[in-house]
Tab-separated table of C-alpha atoms and ligand atoms in Angstrom:
chain	number	residue	atom	x	y	z
A	1	UNK	CA	0.000	0.000	0.000
A	2	UNK	CA	3.004	2.303	-0.202
A	3	UNK	CA	2.598	5.464	-2.245
A	4	UNK	CA	-0.763	6.256	-0.692
A	5	UNK	CA	-1.393	7.508	2.826
A	6	UNK	CA	-2.435	5.765	6.002
A	7	UNK	CA	-4.395	7.912	8.433
A	8	UNK	CA	-3.212	7.333	12.002
A	9	UNK	CA	-5.704	8.650	14.560
A	10	UNK	CA	-4.098	9.250	17.949
A	11	UNK	CA	-0.715	9.181	16.216
A	12	UNK	CA	0.834	11.645	18.671
A	13	UNK	CA	0.125	9.296	21.609
A	14	UNK	CA	2.230	6.553	23.120
A	15	UNK	CA	1.512	3.587	20.855
A	16	UNK	CA	0.606	5.764	17.871
A	17	UNK	CA	3.924	7.631	17.824
A	18	UNK	CA	5.911	4.374	17.919
A	19	UNK	CA	3.737	2.948	15.159
A	20	UNK	CA	4.262	6.019	12.973
A	21	UNK	CA	8.038	5.461	13.242
A	22	UNK	CA	7.722	1.817	12.162
A	23	UNK	CA	5.300	2.758	9.377
A	24	UNK	CA	7.790	5.165	7.845
A	25	UNK	CA	10.533	2.537	8.136
A	26	UNK	CA	8.271	0.002	6.404
A	27	UNK	CA	7.558	2.395	3.519
A	28	UNK	CA	4.088	3.641	4.480
A	29	UNK	CA	3.182	7.351	4.398
A	30	UNK	CA	1.354	8.197	7.613
A	31	UNK	CA	-0.887	11.219	8.118
A	32	UNK	CA	-1.621	11.907	11.789
A	33	UNK	CA	-4.824	13.165	13.389
A	34	UNK	CA	-4.794	13.875	17.122
A	35	UNK	CA	-6.625	16.399	19.306
A	36	UNK	CA	-3.638	16.451	21.693
A	37	UNK	CA	-5.876	15.783	24.695
A	38	UNK	CA	-3.325	13.241	25.935
A	39	UNK	CA	-0.228	14.058	23.868
A	40	UNK	CA	1.885	17.009	22.860
A	41	UNK	CA	3.201	18.156	19.483
A	42	UNK	CA	6.742	17.503	20.708
A	43	UNK	CA	6.196	13.744	20.318
A	44	UNK	CA	5.647	14.128	16.572
A	45	UNK	CA	8.633	16.464	16.248
A	46	UNK	CA	10.725	13.691	17.754
A	47	UNK	CA	9.168	11.110	15.443
A	48	UNK	CA	10.185	13.350	12.548
A	49	UNK	CA	13.720	13.551	13.954
A	50	UNK	CA	13.939	9.744	14.280
A	51	UNK	CA	12.583	9.089	10.792
A	52	UNK	CA	14.015	12.126	8.978
A	53	UNK	CA	10.548	12.588	7.450
A	54	UNK	CA	7.894	15.280	7.686
A	55	UNK	CA	4.653	13.808	8.971
A	56	UNK	CA	1.467	15.640	7.931
A	57	UNK	CA	-0.352	16.441	11.179
A	58	UNK	CA	-3.911	17.604	11.893
A	59	UNK	CA	-4.844	18.831	15.328
A	60	UNK	CA	-8.443	17.674	15.072
A	61	UNK	CA	-11.061	15.859	17.104
A	62	UNK	CA	-12.736	12.601	16.113
A	63	UNK	CA	-16.049	14.210	16.983
A	64	UNK	CA	-15.495	16.963	14.386
A	65	UNK	CA	-16.817	15.290	11.251
A	66	UNK	CA	-16.086	18.151	8.825
A	67	UNK	CA	-12.458	18.119	10.007
A	68	UNK	CA	-12.280	14.371	9.313
A	69	UNK	CA	-13.848	14.842	5.879
A	70	UNK	CA	-11.330	17.559	5.024
A	71	UNK	CA	-8.401	15.214	5.784
A	72	UNK	CA	-9.830	12.511	3.510
A	73	UNK	CA	-10.401	15.135	0.788
A	74	UNK	CA	-6.867	16.446	1.057
A	75	UNK	CA	-5.003	13.110	1.126
A	76	UNK	CA	-5.353	9.886	-0.809
A	77	UNK	CA	-6.057	7.727	2.238
A	78	UNK	CA	-5.942	3.993	1.676
A	79	UNK	CA	-6.211	2.701	5.247
A	80	UNK	CA	-6.868	3.936	8.764
A	81	UNK	CA	-5.092	2.826	11.933
A	82	UNK	CA	-7.330	3.956	14.775
A	83	UNK	CA	-5.639	4.615	18.130
A	84	UNK	CA	-7.413	7.798	19.214
A	85	UNK	CA	-9.586	7.555	22.279
A	86	UNK	CA	-9.736	7.796	26.036
A	87	UNK	CA	-8.081	5.005	28.011
A	88	UNK	CA	-8.060	5.682	31.760
A	89	UNK	CA	-10.069	2.984	33.542
A	90	UNK	CA	-10.797	5.011	36.707
A	91	UNK	CA	-11.826	8.086	34.733
A	92	UNK	CA	-14.178	5.934	32.654
A	93	UNK	CA	-16.014	4.920	35.832
A	94	UNK	CA	-16.370	8.588	36.846
A	95	UNK	CA	-17.214	9.896	33.356
A	96	UNK	CA	-18.833	7.087	31.371
A	97	UNK	CA	-20.598	9.422	28.954
A	98	UNK	CA	-17.303	10.975	27.856
A	99	UNK	CA	-15.950	7.498	27.168
A	100	UNK	CA	-18.982	6.389	25.149
A	101	UNK	CA	-19.053	9.719	23.288
A	102	UNK	CA	-15.359	9.838	22.365
A	103	UNK	CA	-14.560	6.144	21.958
A	104	UNK	CA	-17.803	4.863	20.465
A	105	UNK	CA	-19.136	8.103	18.918
A	106	UNK	CA	-15.696	9.112	17.641
A	107	UNK	CA	-15.228	5.714	16.014
A	108	UNK	CA	-18.653	5.725	14.331
A	109	UNK	CA	-17.941	9.238	12.995
A	110	UNK	CA	-14.654	8.035	11.578
A	111	UNK	CA	-16.246	4.947	10.010
A	112	UNK	CA	-19.027	7.030	8.438
A	113	UNK	CA	-16.488	9.340	6.842
A	114	UNK	CA	-14.356	6.411	5.653
A	115	UNK	CA	-17.307	4.777	3.929
A	116	UNK	CA	-18.468	8.084	2.459
A	117	UNK	CA	-14.975	8.542	0.999
A	118	UNK	CA	-14.604	4.922	-0.160
A	119	UNK	CA	-11.848	3.909	2.300
A	120	UNK	CA	-12.296	0.317	3.433
A	121	UNK	CA	-9.164	-0.754	5.316
A	122	UNK	CA	-9.225	-0.423	9.095
A	123	UNK	CA	-6.957	-1.478	11.963
A	124	UNK	CA	-8.331	-0.974	15.460
A	125	UNK	CA	-6.641	-0.774	18.893
A	126	UNK	CA	-8.584	-3.097	21.101
A	127	UNK	CA	-7.508	-4.484	24.434
A	128	UNK	CA	-7.225	-7.715	26.378
A	129	UNK	CA	-9.618	-5.979	28.764
A	130	UNK	CA	-12.491	-7.228	26.531
A	131	UNK	CA	-11.844	-10.762	27.874
A	132	UNK	CA	-12.787	-9.752	31.443
A	133	UNK	CA	-11.788	-12.205	34.182
A	134	UNK	CA	-9.847	-15.017	32.436
A	135	UNK	CA	-11.710	-18.323	32.260
A	136	UNK	CA	-8.583	-20.108	31.008
A	137	UNK	CA	-4.941	-19.314	30.309
A	138	UNK	CA	-3.277	-18.537	28.030
A	139	UNK	CA	-6.077	-16.459	26.510
A	140	UNK	CA	-6.879	-17.307	22.900
A	141	UNK	CA	-8.971	-15.135	20.595
A	142	UNK	CA	-11.880	-17.549	21.094
A	143	UNK	CA	-11.961	-16.896	24.851
A	144	UNK	CA	-15.387	-15.391	25.688
A	145	UNK	CA	-15.371	-11.592	25.431
A	146	UNK	CA	-17.709	-8.859	26.589
A	147	UNK	CA	-17.874	-9.416	30.348
A	148	UNK	CA	-15.988	-6.164	30.880
A	149	UNK	CA	-15.816	-4.691	34.333
A	150	UNK	CA	-15.569	-0.976	33.552
A	151	UNK	CA	-16.933	1.504	30.990
A	152	UNK	CA	-13.542	1.818	29.214
A	153	UNK	CA	-13.498	-1.930	28.542
A	154	UNK	CA	-17.118	-1.868	27.436
A	155	UNK	CA	-16.377	0.873	24.872
A	156	UNK	CA	-13.688	-1.370	23.348
A	157	UNK	CA	-16.081	-4.315	23.232
A	158	UNK	CA	-18.913	-2.224	21.756
A	159	UNK	CA	-16.584	-0.896	19.047
A	160	UNK	CA	-15.486	-4.459	18.229
A	161	UNK	CA	-19.144	-5.472	17.836
A	162	UNK	CA	-19.871	-2.416	15.670
A	163	UNK	CA	-16.947	-3.318	13.429
A	164	UNK	CA	-18.133	-6.919	13.093
A	165	UNK	CA	-21.668	-5.739	12.188
A	166	UNK	CA	-20.362	-3.151	9.760
A	167	UNK	CA	-18.057	-5.583	8.000
A	168	UNK	CA	-21.106	-7.737	7.272
A	169	UNK	CA	-23.097	-4.774	5.929
A	170	UNK	CA	-20.213	-3.246	3.960
A	171	UNK	CA	-18.790	-6.066	1.869
A	172	UNK	CA	-15.669	-4.099	0.936
A	173	UNK	CA	-14.714	-3.343	4.532
A	174	UNK	CA	-11.644	-5.150	5.872
A	175	UNK	CA	-10.925	-4.875	9.568
A	176	UNK	CA	-8.154	-6.136	11.803
A	177	UNK	CA	-8.916	-5.900	15.528
A	178	UNK	CA	-5.752	-6.035	17.618
A	179	UNK	CA	-6.202	-6.941	21.272
A	180	UNK	CA	-3.151	-5.604	23.084
A	181	UNK	CA	-1.959	-7.102	26.317
A	182	UNK	CA	0.305	-4.734	28.370
A	183	UNK	CA	2.393	-2.415	26.178
A	184	UNK	CA	5.523	-1.036	27.844
A	185	UNK	CA	9.005	0.142	26.800
A	186	UNK	CA	10.040	2.860	24.410
A	187	UNK	CA	11.894	3.528	21.180
A	188	UNK	CA	15.623	2.719	21.342
A	189	UNK	CA	16.552	6.380	20.855
A	190	UNK	CA	15.027	7.244	24.242
A	191	UNK	CA	13.376	10.276	22.627
A	192	UNK	CA	9.758	9.039	22.597
A	193	UNK	CA	7.914	7.024	25.219
A	194	UNK	CA	4.935	6.849	27.514
A	195	UNK	CA	4.169	10.184	29.164
A	196	UNK	CA	1.064	9.821	31.341
A	197	UNK	CA	-0.512	12.970	32.726
A	198	UNK	CA	-0.945	12.987	36.499
A	199	UNK	CA	-0.451	9.920	38.643
A	200	UNK	CA	0.201	6.873	36.435
A	201	UNK	CA	-2.433	4.125	36.590
A	202	UNK	CA	-0.273	1.465	35.010
A	203	UNK	CA	2.634	-0.381	36.542
A	204	UNK	CA	5.611	0.538	34.356
A	205	UNK	CA	5.119	4.293	34.232
A	206	UNK	CA	4.752	4.228	38.022
A	207	UNK	CA	7.871	2.106	38.543
A	208	UNK	CA	9.939	4.318	36.241
A	209	UNK	CA	8.755	7.503	37.974
A	210	UNK	CA	9.797	6.001	41.324
A	211	UNK	CA	13.192	5.038	39.862
A	212	UNK	CA	13.735	8.552	38.520
A	213	UNK	CA	12.805	10.118	41.861
A	214	UNK	CA	9.452	11.679	40.949
A	215	UNK	CA	7.543	9.433	43.398
A	216	UNK	CA	8.731	7.939	46.704
A	217	UNK	CA	7.533	4.339	46.402
A	218	UNK	CA	5.406	1.916	44.431
A	219	UNK	CA	2.234	0.446	45.905
A	220	UNK	CA	2.018	-3.216	44.965
A	221	UNK	CA	-1.665	-4.106	44.713
A	222	UNK	CA	-1.928	-7.386	46.577
A	223	UNK	CA	0.511	-10.179	47.408
A	224	UNK	CA	-1.995	-12.962	48.050
A	225	UNK	CA	-2.858	-13.958	44.488
A	226	UNK	CA	-2.347	-17.530	43.367
A	227	UNK	CA	0.789	-16.654	41.377
A	228	UNK	CA	4.527	-17.317	41.561
A	229	UNK	CA	5.062	-14.770	44.371
A	230	UNK	CA	1.508	-13.669	45.171
A	231	UNK	CA	1.576	-10.524	43.014
A	232	UNK	CA	-0.381	-10.001	39.789
A	233	UNK	CA	0.937	-11.528	36.562
A	234	UNK	CA	0.616	-9.801	33.167
A	235	UNK	CA	1.835	-10.202	29.598
A	236	UNK	CA	4.100	-7.183	28.997
A	237	UNK	CA	4.834	-6.514	25.337
A	238	UNK	CA	7.413	-4.057	23.980
A	239	UNK	CA	5.714	-1.078	22.313
A	240	UNK	CA	7.996	-1.437	19.271
A	241	UNK	CA	6.901	-5.062	18.855
A	242	UNK	CA	3.318	-3.830	19.176
A	243	UNK	CA	3.979	-1.161	16.540
A	244	UNK	CA	5.346	-3.853	14.228
A	245	UNK	CA	2.121	-5.798	14.797
A	246	UNK	CA	0.291	-2.891	13.122
A	247	UNK	CA	2.596	-3.079	10.116
A	248	UNK	CA	1.820	-6.802	9.849
A	249	UNK	CA	-1.898	-6.017	10.145
A	250	UNK	CA	-1.737	-3.342	7.422
A	251	UNK	CA	-0.021	-5.805	5.106
A	252	UNK	CA	-2.597	-8.476	5.924
A	253	UNK	CA	-5.606	-6.303	5.023
A	254	UNK	CA	-5.341	-7.006	1.311
A	255	UNK	CA	-5.676	-10.774	1.904
A	256	UNK	CA	-8.724	-10.796	4.164
A	257	UNK	CA	-12.426	-10.177	4.001
A	258	UNK	CA	-14.564	-9.085	6.932
A	259	UNK	CA	-13.153	-8.760	10.408
A	260	UNK	CA	-10.161	-10.599	11.914
A	261	UNK	CA	-9.127	-10.590	15.571
A	262	UNK	CA	-5.585	-11.070	16.885
A	263	UNK	CA	-3.974	-11.028	20.314
A	264	UNK	CA	-0.755	-9.035	20.513
A	265	UNK	CA	1.222	-10.290	23.491
A	266	UNK	CA	4.336	-12.346	24.165
A	267	UNK	CA	2.634	-15.362	25.716
A	268	UNK	CA	4.749	-15.010	28.882
A	269	UNK	CA	3.501	-13.536	32.132
A	270	UNK	CA	5.612	-11.737	34.734
A	271	UNK	CA	4.613	-10.812	38.277
A	272	UNK	CA	4.771	-7.270	39.660
A	273	UNK	CA	7.802	-8.187	41.774
A	274	UNK	CA	9.562	-9.793	38.798
A	275	UNK	CA	9.025	-6.569	36.858
A	276	UNK	CA	10.354	-4.478	39.746
A	277	UNK	CA	13.450	-6.675	39.935
A	278	UNK	CA	14.052	-6.477	36.169
A	279	UNK	CA	13.598	-2.710	36.263
A	280	UNK	CA	16.051	-2.309	39.139
A	281	UNK	CA	18.635	-4.303	37.182
A	282	UNK	CA	18.036	-2.351	33.971
A	283	UNK	CA	18.186	1.044	35.663
A	284	UNK	CA	20.679	0.440	38.454
A	285	UNK	CA	18.142	2.232	40.708
A	286	UNK	CA	16.294	0.976	43.749
A	287	UNK	CA	12.499	0.871	43.436
A	288	UNK	CA	11.125	0.982	46.984
A	289	UNK	CA	7.674	-0.564	47.323
A	290	UNK	CA	5.019	-1.423	49.870
A	291	UNK	CA	2.368	-4.103	49.627
A	292	UNK	CA	-1.170	-2.722	49.819
A	293	UNK	CA	-4.661	-4.156	49.261
A	294	UNK	CA	-5.674	-5.595	45.928
A	295	UNK	CA	-6.986	-3.106	43.337
A	296	UNK	CA	-10.672	-3.610	42.555
A	297	UNK	CA	-11.202	-5.399	39.265
A	298	UNK	CA	-7.700	-6.879	38.971
A	299	UNK	CA	-7.204	-10.509	37.954
A	300	UNK	CA	-4.430	-12.730	39.320
A	301	UNK	CA	-2.937	-13.630	35.935
A	302	UNK	CA	-3.565	-12.472	32.379
A	303	UNK	CA	-1.441	-13.604	29.445
A	304	UNK	CA	-1.976	-14.258	25.781
A	305	UNK	CA	-1.790	-17.109	23.414
A	306	UNK	CA	-0.237	-15.076	20.570
A	307	UNK	CA	0.097	-18.025	18.156
A	308	UNK	CA	-2.677	-16.908	15.780
A	309	UNK	CA	-0.870	-13.624	15.078
A	310	UNK	CA	2.297	-15.590	14.381
A	311	UNK	CA	0.510	-18.014	12.068
A	312	UNK	CA	-1.612	-15.536	10.129
A	313	UNK	CA	0.197	-12.193	10.421
A	314	UNK	CA	3.732	-13.560	10.595
A	315	UNK	CA	4.153	-11.450	13.735
A	316	UNK	CA	5.905	-12.493	16.922
A	317	UNK	CA	7.116	-10.330	19.807
A	318	UNK	CA	10.928	-10.395	19.770
A	319	UNK	CA	11.885	-8.166	22.704
A	320	UNK	CA	12.084	-9.559	26.234
A	321	UNK	CA	11.458	-8.026	29.662
A	322	UNK	CA	15.063	-6.854	30.133
A	323	UNK	CA	14.978	-4.882	26.880
A	324	UNK	CA	11.536	-3.478	27.719
A	325	UNK	CA	12.856	-2.192	31.070
A	326	UNK	CA	16.123	-0.866	29.605
A	327	UNK	CA	14.271	1.049	26.884
A	328	UNK	CA	11.682	2.353	29.319
A	329	UNK	CA	14.483	3.565	31.595
A	330	UNK	CA	16.415	5.235	28.756
A	331	UNK	CA	13.288	7.244	27.895
A	332	UNK	CA	12.471	8.060	31.544
A	333	UNK	CA	16.032	8.979	32.579
A	334	UNK	CA	16.588	11.169	29.497
A	335	UNK	CA	13.159	12.798	29.958
A	336	UNK	CA	12.395	12.835	33.695
A	337	UNK	CA	9.344	15.070	33.137
A	338	UNK	CA	8.261	13.365	29.915
A	339	UNK	CA	7.890	15.631	26.882
A	340	UNK	CA	7.618	18.720	29.068
A	341	UNK	CA	10.779	20.815	28.994
A	342	UNK	CA	12.802	20.163	32.153
B	401	NAD	N1	-1.527	1.722	26.467
B	401	NAD	C1	-2.181	0.630	26.782
B	401	NAD	O1	-1.875	-0.007	27.778
B	401	NAD	C2	-3.300	0.113	25.898
B	401	NAD	C3	-3.745	-1.225	26.044
B	401	NAD	C4	-4.777	-1.670	25.223
B	401	NAD	C5	-5.363	-0.825	24.284
B	401	NAD	N2	-4.919	0.460	24.189
B	401	NAD	C6	-5.566	1.352	23.210
B	401	NAD	O2	-4.589	1.789	22.281
B	401	NAD	C7	-4.888	3.121	21.850
B	401	NAD	C8	-3.665	3.995	22.040
B	401	NAD	O3	-3.288	3.956	23.392
B	401	NAD	P1	-2.070	4.822	23.948
B	401	NAD	O4	-1.556	4.105	25.138
B	401	NAD	O5	-1.169	5.179	22.865
B	401	NAD	O6	-2.871	6.078	24.475
B	401	NAD	P2	-2.567	7.642	24.290
B	401	NAD	O7	-3.527	8.360	25.174
B	401	NAD	O8	-1.127	7.896	24.442
B	401	NAD	O9	-2.978	7.860	22.754
B	401	NAD	C9	-4.300	8.160	22.361
B	401	NAD	C10	-4.234	9.447	21.558
B	401	NAD	O10	-5.557	9.788	21.125
B	401	NAD	C11	-5.709	11.190	21.243
B	401	NAD	N3	-7.142	11.452	21.371
B	401	NAD	C12	-7.938	11.197	22.444
B	401	NAD	N4	-9.203	11.586	22.170
B	401	NAD	C13	-9.212	12.077	20.909
B	401	NAD	C14	-10.216	12.640	20.079
B	401	NAD	N5	-11.475	12.773	20.510
B	401	NAD	N6	-9.872	13.058	18.851
B	401	NAD	C15	-8.586	12.944	18.405
B	401	NAD	N7	-7.593	12.436	19.159
B	401	NAD	C16	-7.907	12.006	20.389
B	401	NAD	C17	-4.894	11.590	22.453
B	401	NAD	O11	-4.481	12.952	22.432
B	401	NAD	C18	-3.711	10.632	22.372
B	401	NAD	O12	-2.616	11.207	21.692
B	401	NAD	C19	-6.097	3.563	22.659
B	401	NAD	O13	-7.259	3.356	21.870
B	401	NAD	C20	-6.098	2.631	23.842
B	401	NAD	O14	-7.391	2.433	24.372
B	401	NAD	C21	-3.899	0.943	24.957
B	402	UD2	C1	-8.169	-2.452	36.163
B	402	UD2	C2	-7.301	-1.734	35.181
B	402	UD2	O1	-6.857	-0.634	35.401
B	402	UD2	N1	-7.106	-2.366	34.008
B	402	UD2	C3	-6.323	-1.788	32.917
B	402	UD2	C4	-4.851	-2.043	33.153
B	402	UD2	O2	-4.678	-3.420	33.231
B	402	UD2	P1	-3.534	-4.122	33.999
B	402	UD2	O3	-3.990	-4.291	35.382
B	402	UD2	O4	-3.247	-5.359	33.233
B	402	UD2	O5	-2.224	-3.189	33.884
B	402	UD2	P2	-1.523	-2.299	35.004
B	402	UD2	O6	-0.262	-1.798	34.397
B	402	UD2	O7	-2.454	-1.288	35.570
B	402	UD2	O8	-1.174	-3.349	36.163
B	402	UD2	C5	-0.305	-4.454	35.969
B	402	UD2	C6	-0.083	-5.154	37.277
B	402	UD2	O9	0.602	-4.284	38.166
B	402	UD2	C7	-0.144	-4.069	39.348
B	402	UD2	N2	0.070	-2.665	39.745
B	402	UD2	C8	-0.216	-1.655	38.883
B	402	UD2	C9	0.038	-0.343	39.207
B	402	UD2	C10	0.587	-0.062	40.478
B	402	UD2	O10	0.811	1.107	40.859
B	402	UD2	N3	0.851	-1.105	41.326
B	402	UD2	C11	0.617	-2.403	40.992
B	402	UD2	O11	0.862	-3.318	41.768
B	402	UD2	C12	-1.578	-4.425	39.023
B	402	UD2	O12	-2.276	-4.834	40.160
B	402	UD2	C13	-1.391	-5.542	37.994
B	402	UD2	O13	-1.198	-6.770	38.641
B	402	UD2	O14	-4.079	-1.570	32.064
B	402	UD2	C14	-4.367	-2.182	30.806
B	402	UD2	C15	-3.429	-1.587	29.743
B	402	UD2	O15	-2.170	-2.076	29.851
B	402	UD2	C16	-5.831	-1.929	30.446
B	402	UD2	O16	-6.026	-0.569	30.176
B	402	UD2	C17	-6.721	-2.392	31.588
B	402	UD2	O17	-8.069	-2.057	31.287
């Protein structure tokens, strides 16, 4: 599909910015749309520095249909990779309407404009959260989905269902749904990475902010799970591997019809304390922690069976936990305050 453009919504964000880098390397021409509600323009400047390419950028909102239409009119868009949306679980409980409006309403807006403009290739950022509490491990794509425990997860599941319905109604539509497990790490340059606003919800950003001295200690949510050391186990996947999964998905679109679903994970789970230990080794810093109560809604263990993505997309995560922690630390130590000027 090289020569034409791929619209990347949310391309200034964490996963989007890493994917834009890999897209340029793979010969795609990305155009980025982002309303910068959870990103800053600096991330794209750094993507341009890494790739040596100018990336067309539109500061626009998914809810602004005329702005979406104008982008499709201006560029010859062949496919859309859709990252943009809200992703904070706690906030989704407090503000469900915002989550349904932006995630579901924003996606339906985008799909309407795509169909109006005759663009039929779509890659969507879904999440392992759609599986809810695991009924078996490792989780395959045929594991039951939909029993989500928070509004954020439900928006992902609803969007998946919309895409399945739409790909039946619109015979030309080709969709790849990617269910991410736990993306962490950063680009090797250390110039782009995850930059959460406020107190991080997720483990790695919290650990790295403790290591860099921004926070005094990590709270480990529970040590009485039925796991290797009692702490929660997750499938951490390097964000660059995840980005490469989108390249594989884009290449796959031409060979499929309808809607395909793939897990993107490594297949290996690590406990919170194993991650802390790996991060301490990678950074040479101590990460003080205290054990506190379990976090509501957490499962003991969640990890993927990623074999379908390997078989059908030719994609396999290559980077291990040590590299994930080293790359995360390079980004955090070079940018203690994230993209904000120090
Ligand atoms: N990071 C994870 O752990 C994870 C796991 C599973 C799925 N996902 C999904 O992957 C996608 C990307 O996640 P991320 O971690 O890069 O998040 P992110 O917040 O860094 O990126 C999302 C981007 O979308 C933009 N955005 C938000 N609302 C918008 C709107 N209305 N219009 C235009 N742009 C808007 C934000 O400014 C941000 O740059 C999200 O859909 C997220 O739900 C993320
Ligand atoms: C309930 C919840 O928020 N779920 C979201 C969270 O899942 P996860 O719970 O899979 O990711 P996470 O990074 O929030 O937590 C990973 C593991 O670390 C533990 N932990 C986390 C933070 C911390 O300060 N201390 C600590 O001990 C946590 O209990 C879990 O065992 O992130 C995913 C993205 O990757 C999805 O967005 C999930 O919807």
